Every structure is written in C-alpha cells, then in structure tokens.
Short mmCIF file of C-alpha atoms and ligand atoms in Angstrom, two decimals:
data_model
loop_
_atom_site.label_atom_id
_atom_site.label_comp_id
_atom_site.label_asym_id
_atom_site.label_seq_id
_atom_site.Cartn_x
_atom_site.Cartn_y
_atom_site.Cartn_z
CA UNK O 1 6.63 -50.09 -18.91
CA UNK O 2 7.81 -52.33 -21.01
CA UNK O 3 7.79 -54.75 -18.42
CA UNK O 4 3.95 -54.36 -17.59
CA UNK O 5 1.94 -57.30 -17.25
CA UNK O 6 -0.24 -58.54 -20.07
CA UNK O 7 -3.38 -57.73 -18.74
CA UNK O 8 -1.90 -53.76 -18.15
CA UNK O 9 -0.77 -53.65 -21.31
CA UNK O 10 -4.14 -54.47 -23.04
CA UNK O 11 -5.97 -52.18 -21.12
CA UNK O 12 -3.38 -49.36 -21.73
CA UNK O 13 -3.64 -50.39 -25.73
CA UNK O 14 -7.40 -50.09 -25.16
CA UNK O 15 -7.62 -47.02 -23.33
CA UNK O 16 -5.26 -44.80 -25.93
CA UNK O 17 -7.56 -46.20 -28.92
CA UNK O 18 -10.92 -45.34 -27.17
CA UNK O 19 -9.38 -41.78 -26.06
CA UNK O 20 -8.23 -41.35 -29.57
CA UNK O 21 -11.61 -42.48 -31.84
CA UNK O 22 -13.58 -40.00 -29.04
CA UNK O 23 -11.56 -37.09 -30.32
CA UNK O 24 -11.63 -38.68 -33.84
CA UNK O 25 -15.25 -38.32 -33.48
CA UNK O 26 -15.69 -35.07 -32.00
CA UNK O 27 -13.10 -33.34 -34.81
CA UNK O 28 -15.48 -35.13 -37.91
CA UNK O 29 -19.29 -34.58 -36.40
CA UNK O 30 -19.25 -30.68 -35.32
CA UNK O 31 -19.25 -29.69 -38.79
CA UNK O 32 -21.49 -30.87 -41.68
CA UNK O 33 -20.50 -32.84 -44.68
CA UNK O 34 -20.07 -29.82 -46.70
CA UNK O 35 -17.36 -28.92 -44.56
CA UNK O 36 -15.84 -32.44 -43.82
CA UNK O 37 -15.50 -33.25 -47.76
CA UNK O 38 -14.19 -29.30 -48.75
CA UNK O 39 -10.91 -28.15 -48.86
CA UNK O 40 -10.43 -25.23 -46.11
CA UNK O 41 -6.67 -24.95 -47.01
CA UNK O 42 -4.45 -26.31 -49.92
CA UNK O 43 -2.60 -27.26 -47.21
CA UNK O 44 -4.57 -29.56 -45.54
CA UNK O 45 -6.80 -32.48 -46.82
CA UNK O 46 -10.34 -32.42 -46.30
CA UNK O 47 -11.38 -34.21 -42.89
CA UNK O 48 -12.61 -36.97 -44.24
CA UNK O 49 -9.39 -37.63 -46.29
CA UNK O 50 -7.85 -37.98 -42.42
CA UNK O 51 -10.90 -39.98 -41.01
CA UNK O 52 -10.80 -42.67 -44.01
CA UNK O 53 -7.08 -42.59 -43.70
CA UNK O 54 -6.73 -43.19 -39.80
CA UNK O 55 -8.88 -46.03 -40.62
CA UNK O 56 -7.22 -47.49 -43.61
CA UNK O 57 -3.70 -47.26 -41.73
CA UNK O 58 -5.24 -49.03 -39.01
CA UNK O 59 -6.43 -51.86 -41.22
CA UNK O 60 -3.02 -52.35 -42.44
CA UNK O 61 -1.19 -52.11 -39.35
CA UNK O 62 -3.15 -54.01 -37.05
CA UNK O 63 -5.79 -56.11 -39.42
CA UNK O 64 -3.46 -57.11 -42.15
CA UNK O 65 0.25 -57.21 -40.74
CA UNK O 66 -0.38 -58.09 -37.41
CA UNK O 67 -3.42 -59.56 -37.52
CA UNK O 68 -2.90 -61.81 -41.22
CA UNK O 69 -6.37 -60.62 -42.55
CA UNK O 70 -6.92 -59.73 -46.31
CA UNK O 71 -7.43 -56.14 -47.19
CA UNK O 72 -11.06 -55.22 -46.65
CA UNK O 73 -11.33 -52.69 -49.76
CA UNK O 74 -7.92 -52.83 -51.90
CA UNK O 75 -9.20 -50.47 -54.31
CA UNK O 76 -8.98 -47.49 -52.03
CA UNK O 77 -5.44 -48.16 -50.64
CA UNK O 78 -3.83 -45.63 -53.23
CA UNK O 79 -6.13 -42.88 -52.04
CA UNK O 80 -5.31 -42.78 -48.78
CA UNK O 81 -1.59 -43.32 -49.11
CA UNK O 82 -0.17 -40.13 -48.21
CA UNK O 83 2.87 -40.55 -50.78
CA UNK O 84 0.88 -41.03 -53.72
CA UNK O 85 -1.35 -37.72 -53.53
CA UNK O 86 -0.42 -34.61 -52.04
CA UNK O 87 -2.56 -32.60 -50.02
CA UNK O 88 -3.44 -30.42 -52.57
CA UNK O 89 -4.64 -32.99 -54.62
CA UNK O 90 -7.09 -35.17 -52.36
CA UNK O 91 -10.26 -33.26 -53.00
CA UNK O 92 -9.96 -34.36 -56.31
CA UNK O 93 -9.88 -38.16 -55.34
CA UNK O 94 -12.70 -40.16 -55.24
CA UNK O 95 -13.20 -40.39 -51.66
CA UNK O 96 -15.34 -42.25 -49.44
CA UNK O 97 -18.22 -40.19 -48.50
CA UNK O 98 -18.47 -39.09 -44.88
CA UNK O 99 -21.16 -41.89 -43.85
CA UNK O 100 -19.01 -44.57 -45.89
CA UNK O 101 -15.77 -43.31 -44.29
CA UNK O 102 -17.34 -43.57 -40.73
CA UNK O 103 -18.37 -46.91 -41.56
CA UNK O 104 -14.90 -48.20 -42.93
CA UNK O 105 -13.21 -46.80 -39.76
CA UNK O 106 -16.24 -48.22 -37.01
CA UNK O 107 -15.82 -51.91 -39.00
CA UNK O 108 -11.96 -52.03 -38.92
CA UNK O 109 -12.20 -50.88 -34.98
CA UNK O 110 -14.82 -53.60 -34.00
CA UNK O 111 -12.33 -56.40 -35.33
CA UNK O 112 -9.32 -54.51 -34.11
CA UNK O 113 -10.60 -54.77 -30.74
CA UNK O 114 -11.23 -58.38 -31.23
CA UNK O 115 -7.66 -58.93 -32.27
CA UNK O 116 -6.48 -57.21 -29.59
CA UNK O 117 -8.33 -59.30 -26.99
CA UNK O 118 -6.93 -62.65 -28.82
CA UNK O 119 -3.18 -61.47 -29.36
CA UNK O 120 -0.14 -61.91 -27.24
CA UNK O 121 1.57 -58.78 -26.89
CA UNK O 122 5.12 -59.89 -27.18
CA UNK O 123 7.51 -62.12 -29.37
CA UNK O 124 7.99 -59.96 -32.08
CA UNK O 125 8.99 -56.40 -32.37
CA UNK O 126 5.67 -54.64 -33.83
CA UNK O 127 3.87 -56.94 -30.86
CA UNK O 128 6.00 -56.47 -27.56
CA UNK O 129 4.41 -54.31 -25.48
CA UNK O 130 1.56 -53.61 -27.73
CA UNK O 131 4.03 -51.53 -30.22
CA UNK O 132 1.76 -51.73 -33.03
CA UNK O 133 -1.58 -50.66 -31.02
CA UNK O 134 0.19 -47.92 -29.50
CA UNK O 135 1.50 -46.63 -32.58
CA UNK O 136 -1.45 -46.75 -34.08
CA UNK O 137 -3.18 -44.94 -31.00
CA UNK O 138 -0.47 -42.29 -31.91
CA UNK O 139 -0.70 -41.86 -35.41
CA UNK O 140 -4.57 -40.94 -35.24
CA UNK O 141 -3.82 -38.65 -32.27
CA UNK O 142 -1.53 -37.25 -34.91
CA UNK O 143 -4.08 -36.83 -37.43
CA UNK O 144 -6.43 -35.43 -34.66
CA UNK O 145 -4.00 -32.82 -34.48
CA UNK O 146 -3.93 -32.24 -38.12
CA UNK O 147 -7.31 -31.81 -38.75
CA UNK O 148 -7.48 -29.54 -35.19
CA UNK O 149 -4.91 -27.28 -37.83
CA UNK O 150 -7.96 -27.35 -40.68
CA UNK O 151 -10.33 -26.33 -38.03
CA UNK O 152 -8.38 -23.31 -37.27
CA UNK O 153 -7.99 -22.89 -40.88
CA UNK O 154 -11.31 -22.78 -41.85
CA UNK O 155 -13.62 -19.84 -42.08
CA UNK O 156 -16.86 -19.31 -40.78
CA UNK O 157 -18.60 -19.66 -37.30
CA UNK O 158 -16.48 -21.58 -34.42
CA UNK O 159 -17.66 -25.10 -34.02
CA UNK O 160 -15.52 -26.61 -31.39
CA UNK O 161 -16.06 -25.43 -27.80
CA UNK O 162 -13.47 -25.65 -24.53
CA UNK O 163 -12.86 -24.46 -21.48
CA UNK O 164 -9.63 -21.90 -21.25
CA UNK O 165 -6.81 -22.62 -18.90
CA UNK O 166 -6.52 -21.70 -15.42
CA UNK O 167 -4.92 -18.28 -14.91
CA UNK O 168 -1.21 -18.61 -14.37
CA UNK O 169 -0.02 -19.06 -10.68
CA UNK O 170 1.15 -16.08 -8.69
CA UNK O 171 4.73 -16.60 -9.13
CA UNK O 172 4.37 -16.41 -12.81
CA UNK O 173 5.35 -12.69 -12.62
CA UNK O 174 8.40 -13.31 -10.41
CA UNK O 175 10.12 -16.26 -12.38
CA UNK O 176 13.41 -15.40 -13.60
CA UNK O 177 13.61 -14.94 -17.31
CA UNK O 178 16.31 -17.56 -18.08
CA UNK O 179 18.00 -20.66 -16.35
CA UNK O 180 21.60 -22.37 -16.76
CA UNK O 181 21.64 -25.34 -17.75
CA UNK O 182 24.69 -26.87 -16.67
CA UNK O 183 27.19 -28.47 -19.40
CA UNK O 184 28.22 -32.05 -19.75
CA UNK O 185 27.14 -35.50 -21.27
CA UNK O 186 23.59 -36.26 -20.86
CA UNK O 187 21.53 -39.32 -22.55
CA UNK O 188 19.63 -38.17 -25.57
CA UNK O 189 16.70 -40.39 -27.46
CA UNK O 190 15.84 -43.57 -25.49
CA UNK O 191 16.36 -47.41 -26.14
CA UNK O 192 13.35 -48.67 -23.46
CA UNK O 193 10.54 -46.53 -23.74
CA UNK O 194 8.05 -49.07 -25.14
CA UNK O 195 5.96 -47.23 -27.62
CA UNK O 196 8.94 -44.48 -28.49
CA UNK O 197 9.02 -44.48 -32.78
CA UNK O 198 11.78 -44.97 -34.68
CA UNK O 199 13.54 -41.54 -34.61
CA UNK O 200 13.42 -41.44 -31.04
CA UNK O 201 15.97 -44.11 -30.61
CA UNK O 202 18.27 -45.66 -29.92
CA UNK O 203 19.86 -44.07 -26.60
CA UNK O 204 23.15 -42.18 -27.07
CA UNK O 205 25.56 -39.89 -24.86
CA UNK O 206 25.66 -36.33 -26.25
CA UNK O 207 27.93 -33.44 -24.59
CA UNK O 208 26.91 -29.84 -24.59
CA UNK O 209 28.34 -26.78 -23.42
CA UNK O 210 26.10 -24.91 -20.41
CA UNK O 211 23.73 -22.66 -21.90
CA UNK O 212 21.02 -20.45 -20.75
CA UNK O 213 17.25 -21.06 -21.64
CA UNK O 214 14.37 -18.66 -21.45
CA UNK O 215 12.46 -20.18 -18.25
CA UNK O 216 8.82 -20.16 -20.17
CA UNK O 217 7.88 -19.99 -23.97
CA UNK O 218 8.24 -16.48 -25.20
CA UNK O 219 4.71 -14.64 -25.20
CA UNK O 220 2.67 -12.50 -27.56
CA UNK O 221 3.37 -9.56 -25.59
CA UNK O 222 7.46 -10.31 -25.97
CA UNK O 223 6.84 -10.90 -29.78
CA UNK O 224 4.74 -7.68 -30.02
CA UNK O 225 7.45 -5.62 -29.13
CA UNK O 226 9.53 -7.06 -32.04
CA UNK O 227 7.01 -6.54 -34.08
CA UNK O 228 6.51 -2.44 -32.50
CA UNK O 229 10.55 -2.40 -33.00
CA UNK O 230 10.25 -3.26 -36.62
CA UNK O 231 10.99 -6.48 -36.87
CA UNK O 232 9.38 -7.21 -39.71
CA UNK O 233 11.31 -4.51 -41.84
CA UNK O 234 14.77 -4.90 -41.06
CA UNK O 235 16.50 -7.55 -42.93
CA UNK O 236 19.43 -8.18 -40.61
CA UNK O 237 17.57 -10.23 -38.14
CA UNK O 238 16.20 -12.80 -40.64
CA UNK O 239 17.84 -15.89 -42.13
CA UNK O 240 18.14 -15.13 -46.10
CA UNK O 241 15.24 -17.38 -46.93
CA UNK O 242 13.27 -15.92 -44.34
CA UNK O 243 13.46 -12.64 -45.46
CA UNK O 244 12.52 -13.69 -49.03
CA UNK O 245 9.48 -15.16 -47.62
CA UNK O 246 8.81 -11.99 -45.33
CA UNK O 247 8.93 -10.21 -48.72
CA UNK O 248 7.05 -12.60 -50.98
CA UNK O 249 4.24 -12.38 -48.82
CA UNK O 250 4.47 -9.35 -47.04
CA UNK O 251 4.36 -10.82 -43.58
CA UNK O 252 3.64 -8.42 -40.61
CA UNK O 253 2.69 -10.50 -37.63
CA UNK O 254 1.79 -14.17 -36.55
CA UNK O 255 -0.81 -16.15 -38.93
CA UNK O 256 -3.86 -15.33 -37.23
CA UNK O 257 -3.01 -11.75 -36.40
CA UNK O 258 -4.90 -8.46 -37.78
CA UNK O 259 -4.62 -5.07 -36.96
CA UNK O 260 -7.82 -3.09 -36.30
CA UNK O 261 -7.84 0.36 -34.96
CA UNK O 262 -4.98 0.36 -33.32
CA UNK O 263 -5.49 -2.77 -31.75
CA UNK O 264 -3.53 -6.33 -32.56
CA UNK O 265 -6.73 -8.98 -32.72
CA UNK O 266 -6.28 -12.80 -33.55
CA UNK O 267 -8.65 -15.09 -34.99
CA UNK O 268 -8.62 -18.46 -32.82
CA UNK O 269 -11.12 -21.74 -34.25
CA UNK O 270 -13.55 -18.96 -35.39
CA UNK O 271 -13.84 -16.42 -32.65
CA UNK O 272 -11.84 -12.80 -33.08
CA UNK O 273 -10.21 -11.61 -30.08
CA UNK O 274 -7.42 -9.43 -28.82
CA UNK O 275 -4.08 -10.83 -28.87
CA UNK O 276 -3.12 -11.99 -25.35
CA UNK O 277 -0.02 -10.44 -24.08
CA UNK O 278 0.73 -13.68 -21.30
CA UNK O 279 0.07 -16.17 -23.76
CA UNK O 280 2.82 -18.37 -25.42
CA UNK O 281 3.03 -17.03 -29.10
CA UNK O 282 1.46 -19.60 -31.52
CA UNK O 283 1.37 -19.69 -35.68
CA UNK O 284 5.15 -18.49 -36.49
CA UNK O 285 7.32 -19.95 -38.72
CA UNK O 286 10.70 -21.26 -37.99
CA UNK O 287 12.21 -17.78 -39.78
CA UNK O 288 9.85 -16.07 -37.72
CA UNK O 289 11.25 -17.75 -34.35
CA UNK O 290 15.06 -17.54 -35.86
CA UNK O 291 14.49 -13.91 -36.51
CA UNK O 292 13.53 -12.67 -32.94
CA UNK O 293 16.07 -14.69 -31.27
CA UNK O 294 18.50 -12.71 -33.27
CA UNK O 295 16.32 -9.33 -32.56
CA UNK O 296 16.43 -10.67 -28.85
CA UNK O 297 20.21 -10.69 -29.11
CA UNK O 298 19.97 -14.52 -28.48
CA UNK O 299 19.30 -17.81 -30.52
CA UNK O 300 17.01 -20.81 -30.95
CA UNK O 301 18.19 -23.88 -28.60
CA UNK O 302 19.31 -26.92 -30.47
CA UNK O 303 17.39 -30.23 -30.40
CA UNK O 304 19.85 -31.77 -27.78
CA UNK O 305 19.84 -28.59 -25.67
CA UNK O 306 16.27 -28.92 -25.56
CA UNK O 307 15.77 -32.31 -24.20
CA UNK O 308 18.96 -31.68 -21.77
CA UNK O 309 16.56 -29.26 -20.22
CA UNK O 310 13.61 -31.58 -20.56
CA UNK O 311 14.98 -34.66 -19.20
CA UNK O 312 18.38 -34.73 -17.59
CA UNK O 313 18.29 -34.65 -13.45
CA UNK O 314 20.88 -33.34 -12.26
CA UNK O 315 20.60 -34.75 -8.76
CA UNK O 316 21.31 -38.29 -10.07
CA UNK O 317 22.52 -37.79 -13.87
CA UNK O 318 19.76 -39.64 -15.55
CA UNK O 319 17.84 -38.66 -18.13
CA UNK O 320 13.76 -39.16 -17.16
CA UNK O 321 10.90 -39.39 -19.33
CA UNK O 322 9.22 -36.01 -18.61
CA UNK O 323 10.50 -32.78 -16.83
CA UNK O 324 8.57 -33.36 -13.83
CA UNK O 325 9.73 -37.17 -13.61
CA UNK O 326 8.97 -40.66 -14.97
CA UNK O 327 5.06 -40.29 -14.21
CA UNK O 328 2.61 -40.27 -17.61
CA UNK O 329 1.40 -36.70 -17.85
CA UNK O 330 -1.56 -35.58 -15.96
CA UNK O 331 -3.95 -32.35 -16.28
CA UNK O 332 -1.40 -30.31 -13.35
CA UNK O 333 1.79 -31.21 -15.74
CA UNK O 334 0.99 -30.06 -18.79
CA UNK O 335 -1.76 -28.57 -21.23
CA UNK O 336 -2.07 -31.53 -23.71
CA UNK O 337 -4.93 -33.28 -25.24
CA UNK O 338 -7.16 -30.72 -26.40
CA UNK O 339 -8.29 -29.99 -23.28
CA UNK O 340 -8.22 -26.12 -24.15
CA UNK O 341 -8.33 -24.97 -27.28
CA UNK O 342 -5.54 -22.66 -26.53
CA UNK O 343 -1.90 -22.40 -24.68
CA UNK O 344 -1.89 -21.31 -20.98
CA UNK O 345 -0.46 -18.36 -20.12
CA UNK O 346 3.26 -18.06 -19.72
CA UNK O 347 4.31 -19.83 -16.37
CA UNK O 348 1.59 -22.19 -15.62
CA UNK O 349 1.90 -25.25 -14.73
CA UNK O 350 4.33 -25.46 -11.74
CA UNK O 351 4.12 -29.11 -11.14
CA UNK O 352 5.08 -29.53 -14.82
CA UNK O 353 8.40 -28.09 -14.32
CA UNK O 354 11.99 -29.32 -14.79
CA UNK O 355 14.47 -29.54 -11.58
CA UNK O 356 15.80 -26.58 -12.93
CA UNK O 357 12.41 -24.88 -13.00
CA UNK O 358 12.10 -24.67 -16.53
CA UNK O 359 8.16 -24.23 -17.25
CA UNK O 360 6.04 -25.65 -19.96
CA UNK O 361 8.43 -27.46 -21.79
CA UNK O 362 5.88 -30.04 -22.18
CA UNK O 363 2.31 -28.73 -23.80
CA UNK O 364 1.15 -25.72 -24.67
CA UNK O 365 3.28 -24.51 -28.17
CA UNK O 366 5.56 -26.72 -29.94
CA UNK O 367 8.99 -25.10 -29.69
CA UNK O 368 11.16 -25.02 -32.92
CA UNK O 369 14.58 -25.68 -32.35
CA UNK O 370 17.58 -24.72 -34.28
CA UNK O 371 18.44 -28.25 -35.36
CA UNK O 372 17.72 -30.12 -38.88
CA UNK O 373 15.64 -33.43 -38.64
CA UNK O 374 18.64 -35.88 -38.54
CA UNK O 375 19.07 -39.44 -37.45
CA UNK O 376 20.35 -40.57 -34.16
CA UNK O 377 23.65 -42.52 -34.50
CA UNK O 378 22.52 -46.39 -34.82
CA UNK O 379 19.08 -45.32 -36.09
CA UNK O 380 16.74 -48.27 -37.68
CA UNK O 381 14.16 -47.53 -39.77
CA UNK O 382 10.62 -49.47 -37.62
CA UNK O 383 8.34 -50.31 -38.85
CA UNK O 384 8.57 -48.53 -42.08
CA UNK O 385 10.31 -46.23 -43.70
CA UNK O 386 8.05 -43.72 -44.51
CA UNK O 387 7.55 -42.69 -41.01
CA UNK O 388 10.59 -40.85 -40.15
CA UNK O 389 13.93 -42.11 -42.39
CA UNK O 390 12.18 -40.19 -45.82
CA UNK O 391 12.24 -36.91 -44.11
CA UNK O 392 16.02 -36.47 -42.62
CA UNK O 393 17.88 -33.66 -44.03
CA UNK O 394 18.23 -30.03 -44.21
CA UNK O 395 15.06 -29.28 -45.46
CA UNK O 396 12.88 -30.25 -42.10
CA UNK O 397 13.42 -28.42 -38.30
CA UNK O 398 12.59 -30.18 -35.75
CA UNK O 399 10.26 -28.99 -32.95
CA UNK O 400 9.78 -30.66 -29.59
CA UNK O 401 7.64 -30.55 -26.76
CA UNK O 402 4.02 -30.80 -27.99
CA UNK O 403 1.31 -28.51 -27.96
CA UNK O 404 -2.63 -28.22 -26.54
CA UNK O 405 -3.48 -30.21 -29.60
CA UNK O 406 -1.23 -33.00 -28.93
CA UNK O 407 -2.48 -36.21 -26.43
CA UNK O 408 -0.14 -37.35 -24.17
CA UNK O 409 0.15 -40.93 -25.97
CA UNK O 410 2.26 -38.88 -28.84
CA UNK O 411 3.89 -36.82 -26.47
CA UNK O 412 7.61 -37.31 -24.39
CA UNK O 413 10.51 -35.79 -23.44
CA UNK O 414 11.86 -37.78 -26.59
CA UNK O 415 9.14 -37.15 -28.96
CA UNK O 416 10.35 -35.94 -32.01
CA UNK O 417 8.19 -33.59 -34.49
CA UNK O 418 9.48 -31.77 -37.71
CA UNK O 419 8.09 -29.72 -40.24
CA UNK O 420 9.38 -27.22 -42.82
CA UNK O 421 11.01 -23.67 -41.75
CA UNK O 422 8.00 -21.82 -43.50
CA UNK O 423 5.19 -23.32 -41.96
CA UNK O 424 3.06 -21.42 -39.49
CA UNK O 425 -0.18 -23.03 -39.93
CA UNK O 426 1.18 -25.46 -37.33
CA UNK O 427 0.73 -24.98 -33.45
CA UNK O 428 4.04 -23.75 -33.24
CA UNK O 429 5.79 -20.97 -30.66
CA UNK O 430 9.25 -21.04 -29.21
CA UNK O 431 11.91 -20.43 -26.55
CA UNK O 432 15.45 -18.82 -26.78
CA UNK O 433 18.41 -19.37 -25.52
CA UNK O 434 22.17 -18.14 -25.24
CA UNK O 435 25.63 -19.56 -24.62
CA UNK O 436 27.03 -18.95 -21.12
CA UNK O 437 30.28 -17.43 -20.83
CA UNK O 438 32.79 -19.19 -19.32
CA UNK O 439 32.39 -16.83 -16.06
CA UNK O 440 28.18 -17.87 -15.67
CA UNK O 441 29.21 -21.93 -16.34
CA UNK O 442 29.22 -22.60 -12.19
C1 LIG G 1 5.19 -36.33 -37.20
C2 LIG G 1 3.59 -34.97 -37.42
C3 LIG G 1 5.42 -34.47 -39.17
O1 LIG G 1 1.57 -35.63 -40.06
O2 LIG G 1 3.18 -35.38 -41.38
C4 LIG G 1 1.32 -39.02 -39.71
C5 LIG G 1 2.79 -37.70 -38.36
N1 LIG G 1 3.00 -39.65 -40.33
N2 LIG G 1 1.05 -39.81 -40.78
C6 LIG G 1 2.95 -35.59 -40.63
C7 LIG G 1 1.96 -38.85 -39.55
C8 LIG G 1 2.16 -40.55 -40.83
C9 LIG G 1 3.92 -36.83 -39.46
N3 LIG G 1 4.21 -35.91 -38.31
FE1 LIG G 2 -0.72 -40.47 -41.72
#
C-alpha cells in the first residue's frame, strides 16, 4: 500500500478521482435544474450545493494547499464552507447555478489532473502515498452518498436505476443466527493504511470480553416482528430520549415505510414496493436499533466489538484490512459503490465473510454501534480539525461497515462514520450482540 511505486500511486489516485466524478455526474444529471436547486428536505442541501462544495474542497486542498495556487473565486468560499451555513439555510444563499457549478468543478479537475502528473507523492504527510488526492476522492464519494440520500428523500418519479443484487446463496437460510467472537486483545485502528483518515488512527490494542454477534444484519422480517409485537408502543424497550422521539413524531415503523390495506410498503428512490422480509432493515435511527435489540433480549455491539469481528484473524492474531483479508473490495466481497440501489438479502456475499463466518460486515447497510464518537488514544487531527475533532463527544453514535451507497475508496475495516442517534434518512441498519457467559466462552 504505502510503499507502492510512484506510478502505481499516481494511477490509483487518478482512477479513484475519475470514479468519483463519474458518480457525481450520474447523481447531478439524472434530474433537471429545478430539482438540482430545490431543497428536497430541510435535513439536506440542494444537490447543486454539494456539487460546488465538492469542487471547492478539491480546489482548497489540492490546488491551493498542495499546488500553492491562488484561490480561483475567493468570494464563493464562505458559501461552500459547511460550518458557516447549516443545511436548512443553504437554499437561501447565492449559490452557483447548475451550469456554473459544473463549469467550476470541471475547471478545478482539469488543473488537478495536471498537478497530479507533476507532483511527487511523498515528502510531506499531506502528499505521502498521494494522501491528499485520496482524501479528496473520499470526500467526493461521501458527498455522493449524501446526494443519494437527497435522491431518496426527493418526491416524484424515479430518476435513478440499477439492477437488483443477486439473490442470497442457498446456505443463507442455514446460517447460525449468531457467532462467538473470542475474547482477548486485538489491534483496533491503523497506523499503516495509507489513505485512512485521522479518526481511524493510531493503531492501538483493545482487550474485549467474549461476545456473540449476529451472523447477518437484522432483516426487515425480523424488524416486522418487533413492530407486530407492539414495539413502538412499549416504553420499556426504549432509551428515554428514544421514547420521547417516538411520542413526538408518532413513529410506528422505519422511515419510508407505510401500511396500506394490511400490507407494509416502502418507498425506495421513487418506487413503492412491498417491504422485503429477507433484506437488512434500513432507515432506522440509533434509538430504534437500540429498542429492537432490547426487545430481542440483546444489545448493540460496541465499536471495538464490531471491529474485532470484522478484522481479527484468529489464525494469526493479526488485524486485517477487511473481513475477507487484505484485498481491496471486489463485487463478490460486498455490496458497495451504488452498483445496486438497495441492500442484498441477509446471508449474501459468502466470499466476503469473516474468518468466523460473519457476513455482510462491509457493505449493504451502515451498522449502528453502541459507542459514542470518541478519539482513539494518541489521536491527532489531520489535516483539519473540522473533519473529526469538532464532532467528538456524546452527541454522535458511531456507524461501521458502509452501505450499498458507499464507494470502496471510503470503506475499510477501520473506517468510522458518525451521526445523531435520531437520524433515519441515512442508509443505516444494525446487527445485535450479547455477552458470552463464562461457560459459552470456549
Ligand atoms: C463522515 C459522513 C459524517 O458528511 O458530514 C463530508 C463526511 N466531512 N465533508 C459528513 C464529510 C466533510 C461527514 N461524515
Ligand atoms: Fe464536505
């Protein structure tokens, strides 16, 4: 990885930038200018804000900070600074029009490709192994995921299309419900993954007690049993703030679900369809995941438990990059990269299983964990405090593993995502865990 030769690094950076831009183009050309500038939800920016923000961050980090160039349009910087204006306020700003935003993005990218050709990808932390280029490819892909959320919230006919994932393999129905993850120390986080972001660093040892983890994410069918058992009407399953949320918004099911004539339906990218029982549940808040787990006599895994399940190789004692080993994700490992517009059935991707046989830890749905978003021991903000550091604390819960909407460049066994525990529009599901009794912990 980090010691790849300069030409390999350059090709990899170029490839990841091109992949991101092709997805950005799909997400911003499949609807008209009105839909690009409209606010589809107060939770989200207009799509055209994300587009110009992607270009502005690329200009800032690559052309100005790496390349030493002067700002192209300094007067627009404040408009695209995420900390100056909350999302709900962004439609009222003097945003670049769609054609202007596209032109700006194309002009920045042209100059970035020249810069990539002429820059040595080593010598400073920002340049080593092409980090800044990798960071910007990840940033664009993260905003592509954000734009996909906006598309999911948008009302009106479908604008996006993709083939469904393959059906689950025959053994999916015979999998054990849970797997024992042995206790003991393992290496959490990384000090060697070249494009890992600051919050994933440094590698450190964490000792955990033995526990059981669900073999697959919780499915819509599992979750329906909670609903049908009156789960949304029973305060004892809910954390106090979660129960307050249920009451305030009269929640009865995941976001985008509705009940019509005795049947549960869901809206997915402009289409209405029956809730698929075998698919991992999506669009639940942390509070709903937590309540389901309590109802099931279980709990959410901690972030450390999740990472041990995903990375620890019992044969060698090493932590690996992914559940299947150190190879980059391919189409047989995981449902990533918006190749499909939905999660695959529980039990899919046997080639992506962990050594213990746990499936779909990477891809399909983000998985809520029990943990607050906190720095690892030895954390250092890099290259800017506003990526992670300003969010550390008890307000945010950590999500792991990535969803169908996440590109492989922004997905690793160490990758950490975070959001408020009330959030439901993100592509989040969960799996549950329980402590192993001493007699069970072989
Ligand atoms: C890591 C997904 C929480 O979208 O708010 C994008 C990523 N940071 N631009 C977000 C991010 C700056 C971030 N999350
Ligand atoms: Fe951003």
